[in-house]
Coordinates of C-alpha atoms (C1' of nucleotides) in Angstrom, one line a residue:
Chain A
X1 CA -31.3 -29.8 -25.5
X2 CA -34.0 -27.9 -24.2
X3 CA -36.5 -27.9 -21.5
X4 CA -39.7 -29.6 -23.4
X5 CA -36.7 -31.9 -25.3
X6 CA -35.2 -33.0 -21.9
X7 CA -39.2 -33.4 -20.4
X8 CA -40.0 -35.5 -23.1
X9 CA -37.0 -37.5 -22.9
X10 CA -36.9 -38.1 -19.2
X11 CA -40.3 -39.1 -18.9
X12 CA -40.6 -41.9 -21.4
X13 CA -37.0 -43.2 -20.5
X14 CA -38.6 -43.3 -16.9
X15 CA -41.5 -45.3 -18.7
X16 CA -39.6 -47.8 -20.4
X17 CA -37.6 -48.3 -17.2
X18 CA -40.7 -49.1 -15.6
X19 CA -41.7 -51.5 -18.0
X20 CA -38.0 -53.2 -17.6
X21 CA -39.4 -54.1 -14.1
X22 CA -42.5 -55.1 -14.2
X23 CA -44.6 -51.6 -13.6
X24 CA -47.0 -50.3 -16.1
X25 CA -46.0 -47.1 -18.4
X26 CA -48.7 -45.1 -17.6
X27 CA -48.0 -45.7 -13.9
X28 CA -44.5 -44.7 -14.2
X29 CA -44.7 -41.8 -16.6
X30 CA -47.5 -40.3 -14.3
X31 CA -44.9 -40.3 -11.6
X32 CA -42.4 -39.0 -13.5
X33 CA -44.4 -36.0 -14.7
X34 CA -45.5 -35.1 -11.3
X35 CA -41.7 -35.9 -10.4
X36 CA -40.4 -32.4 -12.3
X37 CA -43.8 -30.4 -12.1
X38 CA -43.5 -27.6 -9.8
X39 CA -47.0 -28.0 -8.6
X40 CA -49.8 -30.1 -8.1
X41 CA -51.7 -31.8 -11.3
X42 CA -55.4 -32.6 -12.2
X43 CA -56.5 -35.3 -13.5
X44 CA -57.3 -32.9 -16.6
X45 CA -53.8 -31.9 -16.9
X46 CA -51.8 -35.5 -16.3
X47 CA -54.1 -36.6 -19.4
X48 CA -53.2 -33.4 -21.5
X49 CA -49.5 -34.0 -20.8
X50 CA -49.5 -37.7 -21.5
X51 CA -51.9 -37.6 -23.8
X52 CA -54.2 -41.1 -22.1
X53 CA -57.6 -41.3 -21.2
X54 CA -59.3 -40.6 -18.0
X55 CA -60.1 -44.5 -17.3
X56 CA -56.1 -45.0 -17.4
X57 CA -55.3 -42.0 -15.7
X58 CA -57.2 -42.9 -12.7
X59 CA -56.5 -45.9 -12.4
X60 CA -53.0 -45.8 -12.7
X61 CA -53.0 -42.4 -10.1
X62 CA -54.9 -45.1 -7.4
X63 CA -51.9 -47.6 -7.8
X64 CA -49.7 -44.8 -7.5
X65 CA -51.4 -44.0 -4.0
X66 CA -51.7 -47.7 -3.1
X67 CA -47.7 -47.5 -3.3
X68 CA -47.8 -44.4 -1.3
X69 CA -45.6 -42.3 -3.7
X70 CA -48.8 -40.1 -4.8
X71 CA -50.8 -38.3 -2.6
X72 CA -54.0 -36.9 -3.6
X73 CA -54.5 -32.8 -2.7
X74 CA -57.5 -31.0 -1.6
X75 CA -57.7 -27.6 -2.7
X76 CA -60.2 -25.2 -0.3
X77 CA -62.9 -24.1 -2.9
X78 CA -62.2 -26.3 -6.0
X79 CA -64.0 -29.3 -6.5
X80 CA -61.0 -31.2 -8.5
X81 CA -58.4 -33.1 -6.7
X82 CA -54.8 -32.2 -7.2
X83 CA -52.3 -34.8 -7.4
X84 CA -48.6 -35.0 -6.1
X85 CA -46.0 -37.3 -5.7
X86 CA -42.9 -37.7 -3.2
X87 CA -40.6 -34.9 -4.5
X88 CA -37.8 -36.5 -2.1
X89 CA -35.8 -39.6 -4.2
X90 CA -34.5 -41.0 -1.1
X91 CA -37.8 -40.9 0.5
X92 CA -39.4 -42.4 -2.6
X93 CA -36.3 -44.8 -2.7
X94 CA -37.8 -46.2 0.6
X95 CA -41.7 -46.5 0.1
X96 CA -40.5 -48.4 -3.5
X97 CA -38.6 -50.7 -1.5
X98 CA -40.9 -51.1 1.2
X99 CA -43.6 -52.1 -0.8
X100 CA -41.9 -54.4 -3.5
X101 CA -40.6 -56.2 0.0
X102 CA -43.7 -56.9 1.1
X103 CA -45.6 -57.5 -2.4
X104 CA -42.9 -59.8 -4.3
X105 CA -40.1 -60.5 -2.1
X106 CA -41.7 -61.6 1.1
X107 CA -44.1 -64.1 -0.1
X108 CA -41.2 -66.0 -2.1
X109 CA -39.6 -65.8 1.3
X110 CA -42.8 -67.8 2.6
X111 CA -42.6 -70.3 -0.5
X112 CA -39.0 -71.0 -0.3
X113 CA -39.4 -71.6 3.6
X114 CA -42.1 -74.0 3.0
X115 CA -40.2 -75.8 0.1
X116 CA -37.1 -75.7 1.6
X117 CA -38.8 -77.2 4.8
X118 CA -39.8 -80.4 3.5
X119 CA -38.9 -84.1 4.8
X120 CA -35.5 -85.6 3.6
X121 CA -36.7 -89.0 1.9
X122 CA -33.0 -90.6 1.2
X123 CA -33.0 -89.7 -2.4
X124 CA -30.5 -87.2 -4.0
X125 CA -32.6 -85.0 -5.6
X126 CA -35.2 -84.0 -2.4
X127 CA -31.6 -83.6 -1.0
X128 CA -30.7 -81.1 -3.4
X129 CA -34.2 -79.7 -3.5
X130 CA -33.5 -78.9 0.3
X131 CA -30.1 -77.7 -0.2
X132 CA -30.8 -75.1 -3.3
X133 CA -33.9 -73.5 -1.9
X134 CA -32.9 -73.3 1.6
X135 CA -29.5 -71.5 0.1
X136 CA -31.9 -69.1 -1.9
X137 CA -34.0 -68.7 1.3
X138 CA -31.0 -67.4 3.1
X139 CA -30.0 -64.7 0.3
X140 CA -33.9 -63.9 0.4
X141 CA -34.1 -62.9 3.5
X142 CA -30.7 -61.2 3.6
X143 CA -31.5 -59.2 0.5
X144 CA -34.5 -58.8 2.6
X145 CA -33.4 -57.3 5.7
X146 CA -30.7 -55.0 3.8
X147 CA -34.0 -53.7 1.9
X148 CA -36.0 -52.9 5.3
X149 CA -33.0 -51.4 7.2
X150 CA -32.3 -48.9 4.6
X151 CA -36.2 -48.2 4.9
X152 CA -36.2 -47.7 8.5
X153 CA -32.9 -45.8 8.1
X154 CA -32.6 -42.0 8.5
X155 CA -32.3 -39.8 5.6
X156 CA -29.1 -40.0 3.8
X157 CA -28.3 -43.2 5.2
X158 CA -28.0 -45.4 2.1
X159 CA -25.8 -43.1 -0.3
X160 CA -23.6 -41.7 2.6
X161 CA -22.8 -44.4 5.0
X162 CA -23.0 -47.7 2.7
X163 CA -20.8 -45.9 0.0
X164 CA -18.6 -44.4 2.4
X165 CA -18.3 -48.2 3.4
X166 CA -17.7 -49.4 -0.1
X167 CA -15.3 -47.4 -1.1
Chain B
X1 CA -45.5 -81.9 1.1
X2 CA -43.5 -84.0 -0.8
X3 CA -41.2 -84.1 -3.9
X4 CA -43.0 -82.9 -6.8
X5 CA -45.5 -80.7 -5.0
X6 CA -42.4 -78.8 -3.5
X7 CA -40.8 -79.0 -6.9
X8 CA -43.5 -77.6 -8.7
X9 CA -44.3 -75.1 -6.4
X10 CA -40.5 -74.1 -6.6
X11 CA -40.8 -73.8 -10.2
X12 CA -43.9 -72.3 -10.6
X13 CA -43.1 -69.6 -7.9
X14 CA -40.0 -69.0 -9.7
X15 CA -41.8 -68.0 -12.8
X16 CA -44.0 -66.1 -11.7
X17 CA -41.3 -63.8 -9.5
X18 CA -39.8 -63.1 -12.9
X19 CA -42.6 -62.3 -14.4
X20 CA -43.1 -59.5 -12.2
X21 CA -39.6 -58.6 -12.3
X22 CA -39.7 -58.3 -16.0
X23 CA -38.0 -61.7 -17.1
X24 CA -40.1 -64.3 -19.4
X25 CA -41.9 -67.2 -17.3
X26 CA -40.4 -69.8 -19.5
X27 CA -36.7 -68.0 -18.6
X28 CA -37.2 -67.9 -15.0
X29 CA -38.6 -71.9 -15.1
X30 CA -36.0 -73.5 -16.9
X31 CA -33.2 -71.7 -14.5
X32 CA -35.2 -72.8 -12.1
X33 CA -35.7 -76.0 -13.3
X34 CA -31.9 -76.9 -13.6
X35 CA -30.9 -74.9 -10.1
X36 CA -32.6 -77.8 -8.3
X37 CA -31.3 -81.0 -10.6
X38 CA -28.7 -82.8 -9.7
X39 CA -26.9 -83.0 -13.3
X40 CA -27.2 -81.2 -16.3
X41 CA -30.4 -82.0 -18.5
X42 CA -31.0 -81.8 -22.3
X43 CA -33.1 -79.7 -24.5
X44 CA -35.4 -82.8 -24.9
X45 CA -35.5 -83.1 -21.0
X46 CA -36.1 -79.6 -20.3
X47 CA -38.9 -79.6 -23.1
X48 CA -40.7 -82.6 -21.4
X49 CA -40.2 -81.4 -17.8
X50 CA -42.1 -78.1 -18.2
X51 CA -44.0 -78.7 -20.8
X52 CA -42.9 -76.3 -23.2
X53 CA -41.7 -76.4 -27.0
X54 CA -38.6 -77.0 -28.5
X55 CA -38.4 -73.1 -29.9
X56 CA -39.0 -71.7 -26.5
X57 CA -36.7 -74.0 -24.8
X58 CA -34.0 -72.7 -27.3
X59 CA -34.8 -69.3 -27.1
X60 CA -34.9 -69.3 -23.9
X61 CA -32.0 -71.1 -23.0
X62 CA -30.0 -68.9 -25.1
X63 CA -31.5 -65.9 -23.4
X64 CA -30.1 -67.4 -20.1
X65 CA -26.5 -68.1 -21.6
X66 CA -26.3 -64.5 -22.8
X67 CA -26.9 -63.4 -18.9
X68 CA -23.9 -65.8 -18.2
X69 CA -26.0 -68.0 -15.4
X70 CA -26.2 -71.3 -17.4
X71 CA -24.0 -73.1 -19.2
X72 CA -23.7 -75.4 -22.2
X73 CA -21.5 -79.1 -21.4
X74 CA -21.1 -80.8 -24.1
X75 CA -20.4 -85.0 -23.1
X76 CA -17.5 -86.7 -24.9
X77 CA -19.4 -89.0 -27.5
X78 CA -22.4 -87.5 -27.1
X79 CA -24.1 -85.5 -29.9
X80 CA -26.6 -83.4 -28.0
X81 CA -25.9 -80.6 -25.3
X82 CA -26.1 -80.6 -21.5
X83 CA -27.2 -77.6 -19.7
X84 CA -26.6 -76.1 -16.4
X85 CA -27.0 -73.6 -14.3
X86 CA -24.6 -71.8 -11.9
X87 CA -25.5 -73.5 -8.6
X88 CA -23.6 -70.6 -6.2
X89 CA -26.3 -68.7 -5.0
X90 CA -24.1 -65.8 -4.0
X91 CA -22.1 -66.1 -7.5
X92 CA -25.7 -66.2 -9.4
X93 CA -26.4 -63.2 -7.4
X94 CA -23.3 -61.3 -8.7
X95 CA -24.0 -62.3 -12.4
X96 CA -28.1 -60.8 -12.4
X97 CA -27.0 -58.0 -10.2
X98 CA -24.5 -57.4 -13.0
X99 CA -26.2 -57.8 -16.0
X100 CA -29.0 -55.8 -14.8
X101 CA -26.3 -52.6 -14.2
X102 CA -25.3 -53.1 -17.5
X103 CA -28.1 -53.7 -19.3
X104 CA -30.5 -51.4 -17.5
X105 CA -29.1 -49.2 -14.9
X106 CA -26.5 -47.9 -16.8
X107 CA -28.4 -46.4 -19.9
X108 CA -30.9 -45.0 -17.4
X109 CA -27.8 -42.8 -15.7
X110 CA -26.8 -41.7 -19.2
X111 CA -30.4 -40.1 -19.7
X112 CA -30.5 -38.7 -16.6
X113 CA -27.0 -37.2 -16.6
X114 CA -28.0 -35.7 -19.9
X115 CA -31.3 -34.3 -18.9
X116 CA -29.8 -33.1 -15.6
X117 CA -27.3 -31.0 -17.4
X118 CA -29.7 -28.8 -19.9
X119 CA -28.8 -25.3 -19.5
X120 CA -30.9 -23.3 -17.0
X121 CA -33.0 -20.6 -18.7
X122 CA -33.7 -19.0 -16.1
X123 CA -37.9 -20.4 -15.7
X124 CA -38.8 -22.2 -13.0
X125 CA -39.9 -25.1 -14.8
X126 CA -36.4 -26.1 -16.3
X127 CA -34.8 -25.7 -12.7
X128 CA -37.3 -28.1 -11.3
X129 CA -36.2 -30.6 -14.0
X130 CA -32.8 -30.0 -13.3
X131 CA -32.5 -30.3 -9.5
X132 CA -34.9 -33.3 -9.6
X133 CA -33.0 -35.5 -12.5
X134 CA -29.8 -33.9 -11.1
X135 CA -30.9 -35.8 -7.2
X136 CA -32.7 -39.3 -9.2
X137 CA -29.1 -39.2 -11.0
X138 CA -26.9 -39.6 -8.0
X139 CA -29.4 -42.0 -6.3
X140 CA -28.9 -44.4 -9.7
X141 CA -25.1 -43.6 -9.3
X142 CA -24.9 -44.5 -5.4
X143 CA -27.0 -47.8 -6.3
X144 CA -24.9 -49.0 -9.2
X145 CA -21.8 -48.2 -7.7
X146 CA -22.8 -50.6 -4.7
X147 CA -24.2 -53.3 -7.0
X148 CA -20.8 -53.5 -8.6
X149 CA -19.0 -53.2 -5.6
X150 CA -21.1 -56.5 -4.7
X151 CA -20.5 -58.1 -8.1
X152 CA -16.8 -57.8 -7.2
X153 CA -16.4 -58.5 -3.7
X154 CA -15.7 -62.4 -2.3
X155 CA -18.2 -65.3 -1.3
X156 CA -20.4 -64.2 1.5
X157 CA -19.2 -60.3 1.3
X158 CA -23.0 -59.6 0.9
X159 CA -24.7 -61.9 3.5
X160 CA -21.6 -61.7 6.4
X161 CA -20.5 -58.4 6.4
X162 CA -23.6 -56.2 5.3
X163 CA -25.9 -57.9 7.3
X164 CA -23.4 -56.8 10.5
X165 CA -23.0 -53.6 9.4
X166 CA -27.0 -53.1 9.6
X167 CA -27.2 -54.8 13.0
Chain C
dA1 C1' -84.2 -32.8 -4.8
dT2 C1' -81.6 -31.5 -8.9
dA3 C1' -77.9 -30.6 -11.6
dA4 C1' -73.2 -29.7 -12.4
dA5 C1' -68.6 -31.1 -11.8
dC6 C1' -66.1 -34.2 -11.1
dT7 C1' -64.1 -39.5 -10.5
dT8 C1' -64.5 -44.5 -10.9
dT9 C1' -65.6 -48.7 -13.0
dC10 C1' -65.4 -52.1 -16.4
dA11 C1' -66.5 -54.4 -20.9
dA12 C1' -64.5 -54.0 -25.3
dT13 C1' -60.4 -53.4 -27.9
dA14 C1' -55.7 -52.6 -28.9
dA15 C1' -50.9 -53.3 -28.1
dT16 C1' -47.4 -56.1 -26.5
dT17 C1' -45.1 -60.2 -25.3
dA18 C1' -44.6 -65.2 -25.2
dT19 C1' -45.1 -69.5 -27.4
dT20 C1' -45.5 -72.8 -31.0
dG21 C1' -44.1 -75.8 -34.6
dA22 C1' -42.2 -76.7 -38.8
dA23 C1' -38.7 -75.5 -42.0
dA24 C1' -33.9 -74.4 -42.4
dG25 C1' -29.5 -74.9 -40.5
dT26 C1' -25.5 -77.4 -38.4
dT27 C1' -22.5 -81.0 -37.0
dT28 C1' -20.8 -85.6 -37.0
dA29 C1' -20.3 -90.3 -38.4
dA30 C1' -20.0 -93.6 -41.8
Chain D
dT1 C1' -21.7 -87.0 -49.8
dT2 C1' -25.3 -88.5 -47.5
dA3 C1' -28.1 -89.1 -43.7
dA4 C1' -29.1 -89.0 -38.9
dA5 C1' -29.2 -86.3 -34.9
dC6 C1' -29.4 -82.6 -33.3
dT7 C1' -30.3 -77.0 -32.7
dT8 C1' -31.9 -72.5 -34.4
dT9 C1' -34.9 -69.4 -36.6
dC10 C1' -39.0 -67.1 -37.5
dA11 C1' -43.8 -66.3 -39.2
dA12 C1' -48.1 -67.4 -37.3
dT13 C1' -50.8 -67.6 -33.3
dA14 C1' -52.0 -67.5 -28.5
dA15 C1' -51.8 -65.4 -24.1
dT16 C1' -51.3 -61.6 -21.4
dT17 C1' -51.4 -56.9 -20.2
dA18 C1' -52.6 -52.0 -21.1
dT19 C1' -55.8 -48.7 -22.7
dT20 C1' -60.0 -46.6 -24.0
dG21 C1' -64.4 -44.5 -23.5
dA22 C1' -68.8 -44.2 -22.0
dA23 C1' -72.0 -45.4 -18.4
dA24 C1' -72.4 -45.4 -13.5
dG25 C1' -71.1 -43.4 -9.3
dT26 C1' -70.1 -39.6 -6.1
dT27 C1' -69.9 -35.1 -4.1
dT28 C1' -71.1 -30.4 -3.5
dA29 C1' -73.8 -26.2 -4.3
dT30 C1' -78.1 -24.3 -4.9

DNA sequence: ATAAACTTTCAATAATTATTGAAAGTTTAA
DNA sequence: TTAAACTTTCAATAATTATTGAAAGTTTAT
């Protein structure tokens, strides 16, 4: 396999992987193309490479920002920006999980609270009601605090420590 | 807040999570659905509690079989099916986290071992490629190999000992 | 102030994914 | 073997989501 095959290949598994969970293809291929470019794109260049329009391009490179793994270069005496994401995985790893925390999981946290929270009225099903969401509310906000800690962790933490642990 | 507000709510929270996770509304609802009932419920009961058709319900309820968290009961003397869902949260935990390795982690490490291991020609472009797959590769590798070691631990492993650990 | 070089917005359209419903299939009882 | 009671399948349709492209907006240089 060579180099344009194993491009090619990487970015549109990365694409359909991204559509697997919920985040758009252009969104995901963008990243992955700036992911193994060894410098900065335009705008002009991400939509020559991926071959989608401007409209997409830019809106999809804003998300991208929005979830802090693009950043958006000036360079001194062009007037085009330059566009780059997070070259470090475990770095990326963290802003992912940082902001799918406190997008998805943290507002089903809020839900299952107040569902969980309401009155007992005597019958069997409010009981279970109680009993099922409040046991999902728990593993929420485990899963939850496992996510932020590995965020707030030092480099390395995750694959060296935890595995270390597992083994 | 009463019963079927907080039931509803539930539900419709439910399906909408999956949505953005990538599983069908209709999936994530019926799962939800039977999690909180206190005995299993029929095709024709599922149907008339959300609202949705008989195909769907089928579909989907097959769907959910296939990723091992429900189950079909059939009732001595009774001609039509009972279903229900695994009520453990910490054991329906194990079975998603599983399937999801299987189905989507795993084939996403394949790639990336492959594209990782291309043979240098020497341009900078290819070695970018490589070093960057090569580091996303053991990333996926680290985070399957602790989702399995979840899947296989005993009850509570994840909430009791992890959450410690991360004190 | 104007124009060139760029980016953003958004209504229209395309592509994808979910849902329906009715026909076909299956199982059991008589 | 027939029919009743169920479930499954799948082509048609609906709903949702992604994408385009051109007009509007912005910034900078002159």
């Amino acid at each position: 396999m060579e180099y344009n095959e194993a491009k090619d290949k990487f970015i549109s598994t990365w694409g359909s992987l991204g559509t697997l969970w919920g985040i758009n293809k252009a969104m995901a291929q963008i990243q992955a193309l700036l992911f193994i470019s060894t410098k900065s794109l335009t705008m002009e260049e991400i939509m020559e490479a991926l071959k989608i329009s401007r409209g997409n391009t830019s809106m999809n490179l804003r998300q991208l920002i929005d979830w802090g793994i693009v950043t958006k270069e000036l360079v001194a005496g062009e007037r085009k920006e330059y566009f780059a994401t997070e070259k470090d995985v475990q770095e990326l790893a963290r802003h992912i999980a940082k902001e799918r925390s406190r997008r998805e999981i943290k507002p089903v946290i809020k839900v299952l609270k107040e569902v969980s929270s309401i009155q007992p009225d005597g019958t069997a099903k409010t009981k279970e009601l109680i009993k099922q969401t409040k046991a999902l509310h728990e593993l929420a906000e485990s899963a939850d605090t496992i996510l932020n800690k590995m965020v707030n962790k030092e480099q390395n933490w995750l694959s060296k420590s935890l595995l270390k642990l597992l083994k």
